[in-house]
CSV table of C-alpha atoms in Angstrom, one decimal:
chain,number,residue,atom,x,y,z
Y,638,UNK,CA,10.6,-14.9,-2.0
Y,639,UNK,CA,7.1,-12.9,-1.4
Y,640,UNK,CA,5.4,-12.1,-4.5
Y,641,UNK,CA,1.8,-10.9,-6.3
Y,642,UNK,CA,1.1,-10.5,-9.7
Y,643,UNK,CA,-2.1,-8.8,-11.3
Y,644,UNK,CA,-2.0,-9.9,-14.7
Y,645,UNK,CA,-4.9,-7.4,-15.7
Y,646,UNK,CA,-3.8,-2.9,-15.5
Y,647,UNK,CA,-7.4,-2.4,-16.2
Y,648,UNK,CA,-10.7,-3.8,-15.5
Y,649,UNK,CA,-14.3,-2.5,-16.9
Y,650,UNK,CA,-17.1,-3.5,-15.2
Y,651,UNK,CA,-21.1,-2.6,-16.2
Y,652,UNK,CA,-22.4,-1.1,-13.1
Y,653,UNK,CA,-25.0,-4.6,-11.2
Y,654,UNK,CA,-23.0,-6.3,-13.1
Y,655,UNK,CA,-20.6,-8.9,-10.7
Y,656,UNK,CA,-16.7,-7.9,-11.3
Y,657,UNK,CA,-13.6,-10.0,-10.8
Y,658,UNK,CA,-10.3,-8.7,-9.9
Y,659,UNK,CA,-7.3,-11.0,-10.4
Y,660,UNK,CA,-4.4,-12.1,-8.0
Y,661,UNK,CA,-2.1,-14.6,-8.0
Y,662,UNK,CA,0.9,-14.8,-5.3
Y,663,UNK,CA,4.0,-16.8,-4.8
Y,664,UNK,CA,5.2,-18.1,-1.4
Y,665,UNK,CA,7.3,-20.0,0.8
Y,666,UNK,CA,4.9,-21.3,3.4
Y,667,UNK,CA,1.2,-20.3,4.7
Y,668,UNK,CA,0.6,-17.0,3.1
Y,669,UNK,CA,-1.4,-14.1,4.5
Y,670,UNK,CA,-3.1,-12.1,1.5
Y,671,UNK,CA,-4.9,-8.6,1.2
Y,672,UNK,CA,-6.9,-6.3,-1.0
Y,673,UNK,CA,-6.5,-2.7,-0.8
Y,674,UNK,CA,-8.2,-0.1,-2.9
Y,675,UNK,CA,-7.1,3.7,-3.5
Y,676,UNK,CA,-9.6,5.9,-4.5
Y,677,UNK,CA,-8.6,9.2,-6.1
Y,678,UNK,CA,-6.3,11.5,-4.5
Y,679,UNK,CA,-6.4,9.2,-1.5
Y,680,UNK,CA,-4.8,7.1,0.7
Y,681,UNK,CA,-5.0,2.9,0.5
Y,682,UNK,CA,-7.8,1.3,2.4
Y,683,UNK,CA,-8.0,-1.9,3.4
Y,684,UNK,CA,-10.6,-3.9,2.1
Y,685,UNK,CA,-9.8,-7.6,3.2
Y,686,UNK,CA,-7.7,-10.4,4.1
Y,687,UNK,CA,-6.6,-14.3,4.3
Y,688,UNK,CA,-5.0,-15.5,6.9
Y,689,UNK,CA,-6.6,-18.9,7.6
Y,690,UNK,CA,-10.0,-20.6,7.7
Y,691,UNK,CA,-12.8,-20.2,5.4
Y,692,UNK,CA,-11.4,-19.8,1.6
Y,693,UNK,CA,-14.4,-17.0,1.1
Y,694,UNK,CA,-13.4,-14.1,2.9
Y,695,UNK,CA,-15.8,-11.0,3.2
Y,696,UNK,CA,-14.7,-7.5,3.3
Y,697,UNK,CA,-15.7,-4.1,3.1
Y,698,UNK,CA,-18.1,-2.6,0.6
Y,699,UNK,CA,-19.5,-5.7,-0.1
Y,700,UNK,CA,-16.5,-7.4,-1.8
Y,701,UNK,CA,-15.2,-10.6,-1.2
Y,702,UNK,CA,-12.4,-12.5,-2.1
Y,703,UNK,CA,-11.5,-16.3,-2.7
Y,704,UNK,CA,-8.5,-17.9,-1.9
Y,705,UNK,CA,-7.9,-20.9,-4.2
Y,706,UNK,CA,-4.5,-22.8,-2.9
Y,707,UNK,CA,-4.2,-24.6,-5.4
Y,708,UNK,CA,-4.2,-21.9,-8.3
Y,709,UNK,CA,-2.2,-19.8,-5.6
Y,710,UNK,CA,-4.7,-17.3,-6.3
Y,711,UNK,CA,-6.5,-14.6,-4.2
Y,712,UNK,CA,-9.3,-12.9,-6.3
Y,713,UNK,CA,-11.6,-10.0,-5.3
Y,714,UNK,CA,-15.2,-10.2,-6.5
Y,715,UNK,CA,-17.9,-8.0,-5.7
Y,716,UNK,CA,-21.7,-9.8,-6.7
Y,717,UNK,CA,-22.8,-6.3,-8.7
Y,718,UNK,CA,-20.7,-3.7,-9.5
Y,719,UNK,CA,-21.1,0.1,-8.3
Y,720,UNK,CA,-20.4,3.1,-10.4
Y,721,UNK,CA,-18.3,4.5,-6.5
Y,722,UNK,CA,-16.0,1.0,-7.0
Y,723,UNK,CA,-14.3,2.8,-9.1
Y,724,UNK,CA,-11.0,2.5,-8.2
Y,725,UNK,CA,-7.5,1.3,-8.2
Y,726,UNK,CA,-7.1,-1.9,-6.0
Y,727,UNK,CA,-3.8,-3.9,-4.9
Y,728,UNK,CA,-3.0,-7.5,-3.9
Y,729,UNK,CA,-0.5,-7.8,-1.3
Y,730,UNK,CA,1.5,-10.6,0.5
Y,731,UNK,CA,3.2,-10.7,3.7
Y,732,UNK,CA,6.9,-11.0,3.5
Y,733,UNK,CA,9.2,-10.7,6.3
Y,734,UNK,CA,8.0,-7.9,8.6
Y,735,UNK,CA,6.7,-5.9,5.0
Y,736,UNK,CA,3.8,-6.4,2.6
Y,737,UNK,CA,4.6,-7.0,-1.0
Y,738,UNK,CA,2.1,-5.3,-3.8
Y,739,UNK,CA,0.7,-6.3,-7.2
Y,740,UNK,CA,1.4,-3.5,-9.9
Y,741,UNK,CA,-2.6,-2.5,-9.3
Y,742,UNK,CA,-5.4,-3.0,-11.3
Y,743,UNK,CA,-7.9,0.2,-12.2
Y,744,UNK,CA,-11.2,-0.8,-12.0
Y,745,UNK,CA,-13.9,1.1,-13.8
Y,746,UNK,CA,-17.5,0.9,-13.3
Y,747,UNK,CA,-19.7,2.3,-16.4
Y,748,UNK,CA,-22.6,3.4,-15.5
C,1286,UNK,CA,-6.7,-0.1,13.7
C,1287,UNK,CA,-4.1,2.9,13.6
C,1288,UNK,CA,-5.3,6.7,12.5
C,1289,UNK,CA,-1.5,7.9,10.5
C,1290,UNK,CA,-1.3,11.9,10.3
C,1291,UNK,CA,0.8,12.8,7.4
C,1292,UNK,CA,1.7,15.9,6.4
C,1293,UNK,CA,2.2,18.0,3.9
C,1294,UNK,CA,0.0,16.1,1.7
C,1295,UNK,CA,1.3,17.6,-1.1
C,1296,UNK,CA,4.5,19.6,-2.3
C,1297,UNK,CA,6.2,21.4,-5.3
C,1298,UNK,CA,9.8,21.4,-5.0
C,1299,UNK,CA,12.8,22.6,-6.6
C,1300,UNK,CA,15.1,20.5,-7.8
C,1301,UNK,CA,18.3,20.2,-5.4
C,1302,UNK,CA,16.2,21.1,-2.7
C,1303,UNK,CA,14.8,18.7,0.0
C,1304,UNK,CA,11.9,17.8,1.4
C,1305,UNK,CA,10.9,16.1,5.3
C,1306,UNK,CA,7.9,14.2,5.6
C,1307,UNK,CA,6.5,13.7,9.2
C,1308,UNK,CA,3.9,10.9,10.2
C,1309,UNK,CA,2.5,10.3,13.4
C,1310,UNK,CA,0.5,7.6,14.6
C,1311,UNK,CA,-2.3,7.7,17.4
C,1312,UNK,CA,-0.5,4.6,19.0
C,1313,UNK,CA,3.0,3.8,19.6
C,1314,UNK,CA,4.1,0.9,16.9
C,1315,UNK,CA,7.6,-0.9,16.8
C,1316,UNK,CA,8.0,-0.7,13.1
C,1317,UNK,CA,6.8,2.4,10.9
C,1318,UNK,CA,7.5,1.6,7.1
C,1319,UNK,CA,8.0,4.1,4.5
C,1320,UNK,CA,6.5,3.4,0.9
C,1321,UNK,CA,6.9,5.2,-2.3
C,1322,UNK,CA,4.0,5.0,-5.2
C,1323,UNK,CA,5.6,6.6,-8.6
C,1324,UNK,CA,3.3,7.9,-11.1
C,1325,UNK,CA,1.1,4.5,-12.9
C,1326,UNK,CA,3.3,2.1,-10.9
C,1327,UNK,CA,2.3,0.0,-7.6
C,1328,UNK,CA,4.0,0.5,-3.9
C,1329,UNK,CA,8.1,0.1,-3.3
C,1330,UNK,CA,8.9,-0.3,-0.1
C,1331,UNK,CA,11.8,2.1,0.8
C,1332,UNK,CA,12.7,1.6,4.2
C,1333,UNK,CA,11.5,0.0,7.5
C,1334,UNK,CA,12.1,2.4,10.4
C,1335,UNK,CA,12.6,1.3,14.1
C,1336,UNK,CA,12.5,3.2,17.1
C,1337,UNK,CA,15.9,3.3,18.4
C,1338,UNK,CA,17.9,2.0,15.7
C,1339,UNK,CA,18.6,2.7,12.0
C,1340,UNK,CA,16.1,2.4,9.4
C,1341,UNK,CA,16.7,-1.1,7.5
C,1342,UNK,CA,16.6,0.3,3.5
C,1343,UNK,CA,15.7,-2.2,0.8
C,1344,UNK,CA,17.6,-2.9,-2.5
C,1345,UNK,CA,18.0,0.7,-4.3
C,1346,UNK,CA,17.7,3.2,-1.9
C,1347,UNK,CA,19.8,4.7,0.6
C,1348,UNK,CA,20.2,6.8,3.5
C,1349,UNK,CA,21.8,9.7,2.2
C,1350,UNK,CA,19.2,9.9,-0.2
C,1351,UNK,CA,16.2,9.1,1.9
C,1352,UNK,CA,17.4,9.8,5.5
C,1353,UNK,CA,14.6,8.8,8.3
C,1354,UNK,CA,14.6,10.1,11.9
C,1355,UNK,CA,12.4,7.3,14.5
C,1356,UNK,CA,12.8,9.6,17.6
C,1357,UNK,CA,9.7,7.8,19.7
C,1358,UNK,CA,7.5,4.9,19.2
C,1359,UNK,CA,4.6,7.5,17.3
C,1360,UNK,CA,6.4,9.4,14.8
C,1361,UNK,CA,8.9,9.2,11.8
C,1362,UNK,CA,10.2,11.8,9.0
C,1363,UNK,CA,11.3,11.4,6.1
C,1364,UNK,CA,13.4,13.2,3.7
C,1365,UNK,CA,14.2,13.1,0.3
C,1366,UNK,CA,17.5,14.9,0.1
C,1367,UNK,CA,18.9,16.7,-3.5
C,1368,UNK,CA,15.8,16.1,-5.6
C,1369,UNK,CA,15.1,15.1,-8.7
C,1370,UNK,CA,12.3,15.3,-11.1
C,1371,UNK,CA,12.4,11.4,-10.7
C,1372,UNK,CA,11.4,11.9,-7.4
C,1373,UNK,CA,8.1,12.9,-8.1
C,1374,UNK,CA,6.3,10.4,-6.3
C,1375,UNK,CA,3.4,9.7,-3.2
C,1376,UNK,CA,5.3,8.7,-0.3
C,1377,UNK,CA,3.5,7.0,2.1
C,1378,UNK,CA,3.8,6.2,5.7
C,1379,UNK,CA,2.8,2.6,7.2
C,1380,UNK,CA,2.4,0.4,10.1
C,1381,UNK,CA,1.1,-2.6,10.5
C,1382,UNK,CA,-0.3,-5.0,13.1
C,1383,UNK,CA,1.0,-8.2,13.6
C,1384,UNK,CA,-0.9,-10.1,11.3
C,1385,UNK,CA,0.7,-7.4,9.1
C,1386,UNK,CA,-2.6,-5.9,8.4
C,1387,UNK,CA,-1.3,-2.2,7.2
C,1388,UNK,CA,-2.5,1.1,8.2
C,1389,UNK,CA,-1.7,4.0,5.6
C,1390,UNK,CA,-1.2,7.4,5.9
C,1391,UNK,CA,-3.1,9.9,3.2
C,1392,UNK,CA,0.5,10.2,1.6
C,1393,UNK,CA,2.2,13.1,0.4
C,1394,UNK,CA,2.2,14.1,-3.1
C,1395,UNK,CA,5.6,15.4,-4.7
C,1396,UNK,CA,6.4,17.1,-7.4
C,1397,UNK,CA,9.8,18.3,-8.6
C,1398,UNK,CA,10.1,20.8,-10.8
């Protein structure tokens, strides 16, 4: 079965400071991965995905995200942090026909 | 990409009464899903709805409880029948392409009272 885990609720961040945003996913086969933030009183936006090729994939906003096949991980990083990242974002995983979501991390970006 | 209309974005409700959310896409899709996001928590998937057919419900919900209409290939309602103040939830609407990339809907924000 399809899973993603997000081991951290809550992430602070320095604003120019880089952030790091943690997945980890469990599979049977070639997984296809995504980051999605949700800004207040908004709808989820896609920010990125995996699906093959490069391990560094780019996204909106200036994030990117690393998938590590060994680790099984998929984390989002962003080089220097912005006080308007200040969101909550979500890991998915493709299962059959549905995505599968981490339980969300809140990222916070002091200015 | 998709642009999902969803409406009402946002409800108060009586408990025992229910409630019909419509979303319509700008493109017809195969598959519209229906998600809920409970206060603090991440997305459940509640039910995958196909034009034609009956909605396919995952483990814990049910069709009297969460009955879904897929009359055409842009648009699906949902309705949260006899609610609760455990209900309280954003629904959201969702298609995806077929790398299942997902498009969302702004959701619709309910409260029972």
């Amino acid at each position: 079965a399809q899973s993603v885990a997000q081991p951290e609720d809550q992430v602070n961040v320095a604003e120019g400071n880089p952030l790091t945003v943690k997945c980890t996913y469990s599979v049977s086969g070639n997984p296809y991965l995504f980051w999605y933030v949700q800004y207040p009183n908004r709808g989820l936006q896609f920010l990125l995905k995996y699906i093959t090729g490069d391990n560094l994939v780019k996204g909106s906003y200036g994030f990117e995200a690393e998938f590590n096949k060994s680790q099984t991980s998929f984390h989002l990083k962003k080089p220097s942090a912005l006080v308007s990242d200040s969101a909550l974002y979500f890991c998915g995983v493709t299962g059959a026909n549905n995505l599968f979501f981490g339980t969300g991390t809140r990222l916070t970006v002091i200015p | 990409s998709a642009v999902i209309s969803q409406k009402p974005s946002r409800d108060i409700c009586q408990r025992g009464t229910s409630l019909t959310i419509q979303c319509q896409v700008d493109s017809q899709v195969t598959m519209m899903f229906w998600y809920r996001q409970q206060p603090g928590q991440s997305l459940t998937l509640i039910a995958t709805a196909n034009q034609g057919s009956e909605a396919t419900y995952e483990s814990g919900f049910v069709i009297d409880k969460f009955p879904i209409s897929r009359p055409n290939l842009t648009f699906s309602t949902l309705t949260v029948s006899n609610m609760s103040p455990e209900d309280s939830s954003i629904y959201l609407c969702s298609v995806h392409r077929e790398d299942n990339e997902a498009f969302f809907g702004q959701g619709t924000r309910l409260t029972v009272v």
